[in-house]
Coordinates of C-alpha atoms in Angstrom, one line a residue:
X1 CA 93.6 79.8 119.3
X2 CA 94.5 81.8 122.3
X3 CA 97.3 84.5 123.6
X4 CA 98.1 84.3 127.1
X5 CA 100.1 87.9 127.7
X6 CA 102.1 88.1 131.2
X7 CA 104.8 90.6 131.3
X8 CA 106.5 91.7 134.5
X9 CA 108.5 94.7 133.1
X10 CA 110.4 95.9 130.2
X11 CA 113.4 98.3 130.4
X12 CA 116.3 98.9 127.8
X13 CA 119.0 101.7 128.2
X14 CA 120.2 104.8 126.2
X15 CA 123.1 105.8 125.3
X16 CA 124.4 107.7 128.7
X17 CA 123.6 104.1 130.4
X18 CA 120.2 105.8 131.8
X19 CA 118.2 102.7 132.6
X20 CA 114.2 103.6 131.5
X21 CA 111.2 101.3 132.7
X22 CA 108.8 101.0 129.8
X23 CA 106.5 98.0 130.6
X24 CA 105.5 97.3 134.6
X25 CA 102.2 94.9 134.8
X26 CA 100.6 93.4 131.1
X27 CA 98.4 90.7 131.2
X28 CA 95.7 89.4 129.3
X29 CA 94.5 86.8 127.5
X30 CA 92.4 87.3 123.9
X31 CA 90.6 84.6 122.3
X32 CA 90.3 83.8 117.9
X33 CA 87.2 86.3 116.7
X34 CA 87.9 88.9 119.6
X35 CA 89.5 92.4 119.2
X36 CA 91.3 94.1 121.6
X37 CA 92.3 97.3 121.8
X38 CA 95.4 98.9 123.3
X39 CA 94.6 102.6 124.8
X40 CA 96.8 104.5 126.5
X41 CA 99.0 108.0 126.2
X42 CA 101.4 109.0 124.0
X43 CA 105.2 107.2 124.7
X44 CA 103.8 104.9 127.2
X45 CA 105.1 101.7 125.4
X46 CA 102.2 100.7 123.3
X47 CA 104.2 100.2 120.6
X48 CA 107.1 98.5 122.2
X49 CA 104.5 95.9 123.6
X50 CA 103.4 95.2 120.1
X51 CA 106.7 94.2 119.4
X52 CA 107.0 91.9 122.3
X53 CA 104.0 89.8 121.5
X54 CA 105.0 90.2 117.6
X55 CA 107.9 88.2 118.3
X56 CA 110.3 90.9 117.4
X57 CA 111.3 91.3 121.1
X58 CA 112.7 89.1 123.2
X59 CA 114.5 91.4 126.2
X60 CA 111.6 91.4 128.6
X61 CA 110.9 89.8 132.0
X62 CA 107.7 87.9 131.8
X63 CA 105.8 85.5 129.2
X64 CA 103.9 85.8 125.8
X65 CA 102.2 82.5 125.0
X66 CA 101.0 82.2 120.9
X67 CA 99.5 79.3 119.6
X68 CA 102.3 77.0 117.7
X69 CA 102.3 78.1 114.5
X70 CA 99.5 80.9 114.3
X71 CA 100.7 83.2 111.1
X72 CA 100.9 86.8 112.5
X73 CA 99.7 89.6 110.3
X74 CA 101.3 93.4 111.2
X75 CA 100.4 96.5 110.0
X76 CA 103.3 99.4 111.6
X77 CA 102.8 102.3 112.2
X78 CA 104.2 103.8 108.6
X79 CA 103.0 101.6 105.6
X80 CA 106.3 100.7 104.9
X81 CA 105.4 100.0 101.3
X82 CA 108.6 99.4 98.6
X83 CA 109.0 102.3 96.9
X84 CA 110.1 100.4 93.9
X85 CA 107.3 97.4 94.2
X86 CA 103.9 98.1 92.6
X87 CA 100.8 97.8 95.1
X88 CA 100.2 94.1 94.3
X89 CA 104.2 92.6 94.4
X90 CA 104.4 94.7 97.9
X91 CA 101.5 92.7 99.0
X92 CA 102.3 89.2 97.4
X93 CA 105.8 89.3 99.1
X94 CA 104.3 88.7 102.1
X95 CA 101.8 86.4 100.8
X96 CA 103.5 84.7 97.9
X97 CA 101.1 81.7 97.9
X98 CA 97.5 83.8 98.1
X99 CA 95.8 83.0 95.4
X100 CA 94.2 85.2 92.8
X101 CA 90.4 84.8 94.4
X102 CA 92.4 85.8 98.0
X103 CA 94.0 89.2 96.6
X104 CA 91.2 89.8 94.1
X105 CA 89.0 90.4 97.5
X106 CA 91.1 92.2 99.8
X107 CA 91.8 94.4 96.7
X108 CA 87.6 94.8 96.5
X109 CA 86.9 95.3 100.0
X110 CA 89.7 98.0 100.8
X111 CA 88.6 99.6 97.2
X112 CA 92.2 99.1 95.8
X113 CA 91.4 97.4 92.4
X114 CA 92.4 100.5 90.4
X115 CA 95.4 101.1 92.6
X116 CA 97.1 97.6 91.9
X117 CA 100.0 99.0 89.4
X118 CA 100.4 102.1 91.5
X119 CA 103.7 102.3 93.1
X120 CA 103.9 103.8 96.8
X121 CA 105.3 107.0 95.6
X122 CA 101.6 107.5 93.5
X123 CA 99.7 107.2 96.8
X124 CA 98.5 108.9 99.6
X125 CA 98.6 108.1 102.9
X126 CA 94.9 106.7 103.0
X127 CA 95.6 104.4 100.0
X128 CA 99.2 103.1 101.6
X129 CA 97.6 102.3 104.9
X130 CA 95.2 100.1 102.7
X131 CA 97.6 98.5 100.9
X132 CA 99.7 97.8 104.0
X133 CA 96.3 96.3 105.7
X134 CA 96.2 94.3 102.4
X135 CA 99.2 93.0 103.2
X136 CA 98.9 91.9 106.6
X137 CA 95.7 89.9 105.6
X138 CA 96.8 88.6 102.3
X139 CA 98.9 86.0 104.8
X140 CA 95.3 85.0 106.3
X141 CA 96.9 85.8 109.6
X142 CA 95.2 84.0 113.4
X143 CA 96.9 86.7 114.7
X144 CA 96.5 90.1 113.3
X145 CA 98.5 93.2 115.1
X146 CA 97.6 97.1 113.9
X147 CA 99.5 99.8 115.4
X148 CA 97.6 102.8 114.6
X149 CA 96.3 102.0 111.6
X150 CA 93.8 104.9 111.3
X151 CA 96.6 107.8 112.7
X152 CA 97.1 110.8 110.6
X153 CA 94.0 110.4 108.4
X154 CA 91.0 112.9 108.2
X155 CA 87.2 111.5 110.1
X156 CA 85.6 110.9 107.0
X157 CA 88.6 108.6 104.9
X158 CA 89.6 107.1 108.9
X159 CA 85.5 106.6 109.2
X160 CA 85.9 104.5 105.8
X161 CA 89.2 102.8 106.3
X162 CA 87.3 101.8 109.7
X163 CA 84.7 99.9 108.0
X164 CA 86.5 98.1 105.9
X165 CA 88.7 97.2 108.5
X166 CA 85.4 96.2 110.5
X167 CA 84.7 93.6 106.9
X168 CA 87.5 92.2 107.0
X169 CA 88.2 91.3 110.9
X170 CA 84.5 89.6 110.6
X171 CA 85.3 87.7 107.5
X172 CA 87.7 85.2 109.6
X173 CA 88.1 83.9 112.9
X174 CA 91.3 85.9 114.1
X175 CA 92.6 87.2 117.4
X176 CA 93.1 90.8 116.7
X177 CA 95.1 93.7 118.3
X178 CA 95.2 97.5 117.8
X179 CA 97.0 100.6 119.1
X180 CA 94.8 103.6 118.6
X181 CA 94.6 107.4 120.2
X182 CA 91.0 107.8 119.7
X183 CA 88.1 106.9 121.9
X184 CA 85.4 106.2 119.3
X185 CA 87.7 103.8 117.0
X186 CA 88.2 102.2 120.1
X187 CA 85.0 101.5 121.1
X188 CA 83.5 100.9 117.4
X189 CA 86.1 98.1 116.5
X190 CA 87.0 96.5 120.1
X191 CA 85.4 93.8 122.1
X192 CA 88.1 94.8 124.9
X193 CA 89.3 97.8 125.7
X194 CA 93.0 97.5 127.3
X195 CA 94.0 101.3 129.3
X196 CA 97.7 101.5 129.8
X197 CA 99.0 103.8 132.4
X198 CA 101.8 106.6 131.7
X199 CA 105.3 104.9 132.1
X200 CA 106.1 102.5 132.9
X201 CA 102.7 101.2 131.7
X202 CA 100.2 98.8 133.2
X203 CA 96.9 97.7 132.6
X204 CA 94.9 100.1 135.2
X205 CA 91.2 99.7 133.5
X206 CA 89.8 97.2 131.1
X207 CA 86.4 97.8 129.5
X208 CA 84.4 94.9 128.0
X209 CA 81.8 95.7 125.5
X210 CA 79.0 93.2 125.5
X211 CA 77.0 94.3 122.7
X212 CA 78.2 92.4 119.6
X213 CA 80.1 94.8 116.7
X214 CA 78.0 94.2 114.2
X215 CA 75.0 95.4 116.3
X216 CA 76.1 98.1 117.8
X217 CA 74.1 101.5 117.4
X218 CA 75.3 104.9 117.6
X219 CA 73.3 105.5 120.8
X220 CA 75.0 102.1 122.3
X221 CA 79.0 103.6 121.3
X222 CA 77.5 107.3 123.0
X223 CA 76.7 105.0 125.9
X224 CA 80.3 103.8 126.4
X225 CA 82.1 106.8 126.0
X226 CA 80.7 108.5 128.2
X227 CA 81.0 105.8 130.9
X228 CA 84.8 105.3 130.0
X229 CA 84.9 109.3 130.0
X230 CA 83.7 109.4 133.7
X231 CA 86.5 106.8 134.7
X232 CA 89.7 108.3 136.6
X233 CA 91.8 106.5 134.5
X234 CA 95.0 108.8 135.7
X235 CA 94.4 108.1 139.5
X236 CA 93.9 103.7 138.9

């Protein structure tokens, strides 16, 4: 299991005609059991290159190479949940085929056992970003794709939601990659670290974090901050 990611550029137009260049120079490869993560500033095209190696987008200039037949899990950036589907059918339509064992432990790990007859409307943003997590991994994906899954949530319930995101990425052999805007999930959850220039992005830094995950200490996540804070990124 392995994506090969090679994209020369990316543009679309607007309305006036106005050509804009979103994606220049993306390419990396990521392996089953390693976690990338995508870090870069705010409208750079982060989210637009999620899409692109999703298989949602085709208009680019370059190549994205999935293994044949690797099940994709997706979490967007907003839940969307079915207002009018209860917690469990919004996960089993993705997953019609999990089994009850399957669900019965996604539904333990992300703490969503008493939430299962809850419709969207009944939860809060914490509890939706589970369920749609839920979802993505309820189809036992090889490749899983997050985009911000821990934005808009306060440190101690994105601190939780972290963890169990931590459980679950270790429980299966899956090629994993994640949008985020914050250093320290960055460095907790990746094995890669993937900094994207402003528009139209590029790859200008990639930081690879040797120790293992699971034994990482708080001194050892300190340690890489700061060397990724004394970086120039903005002059790569």
């Amino acid at each position: 299991m392995r994506l090969e990611v090679d994209i020369n550029s990316k543009t679309f137009e607007n309305a006036a005609g106005e050509r804009h260049d979103v994606l220049a120079a993306i390419k990396f490869a990521l392996d089953a059991g390693e976690v990338g993560v995508i870090f870069g500033p705010s409208g750079c095209g982060k989210s637009t290159l999620l899409r692109i190696l999703a298989g949602l987008d085709h208009d680019y200039q370059g190549r994205v190479a999935r293994p044949e037949g690797a099940r994709i899990g997706m979490e967007f950036q907003e839940p969307r949940l079915l207002p009018w589907r209860s917690v469990e059918d919004n996960v089993r339509l993705a997953a019609p085929d999990a089994d009850k064992a399957t669900l019965a432990a996604l539904f333990t790990v992300l703490e969503l056992n008493a939430h299962r007859g809850h419709f969207p409307g009944e939860l809060s943003l914490g509890l939706a970003r589970r369920v749609a997590l839920a979802r993505a991994f309820a189809v036992e994906p090889d490749f899983l794709i997050l985009d911000e899954p821990l934005a808009s949530l306060d440190e101690a319930l994105a601190a939780r939601l972290r963890e169990q995101i931590a459980i679950l990425v270790a429980s299966r052999s899956v090629m994993t990659l994640l949008v985020t805007h914050n250093l320290d999930d960055a460095v907790r959850l990746g094995d890669r670290l993937f900094f994207l220039s402003a528009r139209p992005a590029k790859i200008v830094h990639v930081e690879t974090i040797d120790t293992p995950r699971a034994a990482r200490r708080e001194a050892d996540v300190n340690e890489i901050k700061a060397a990724i804070s004394r970086l120039d990124l903005a002059n790569m």
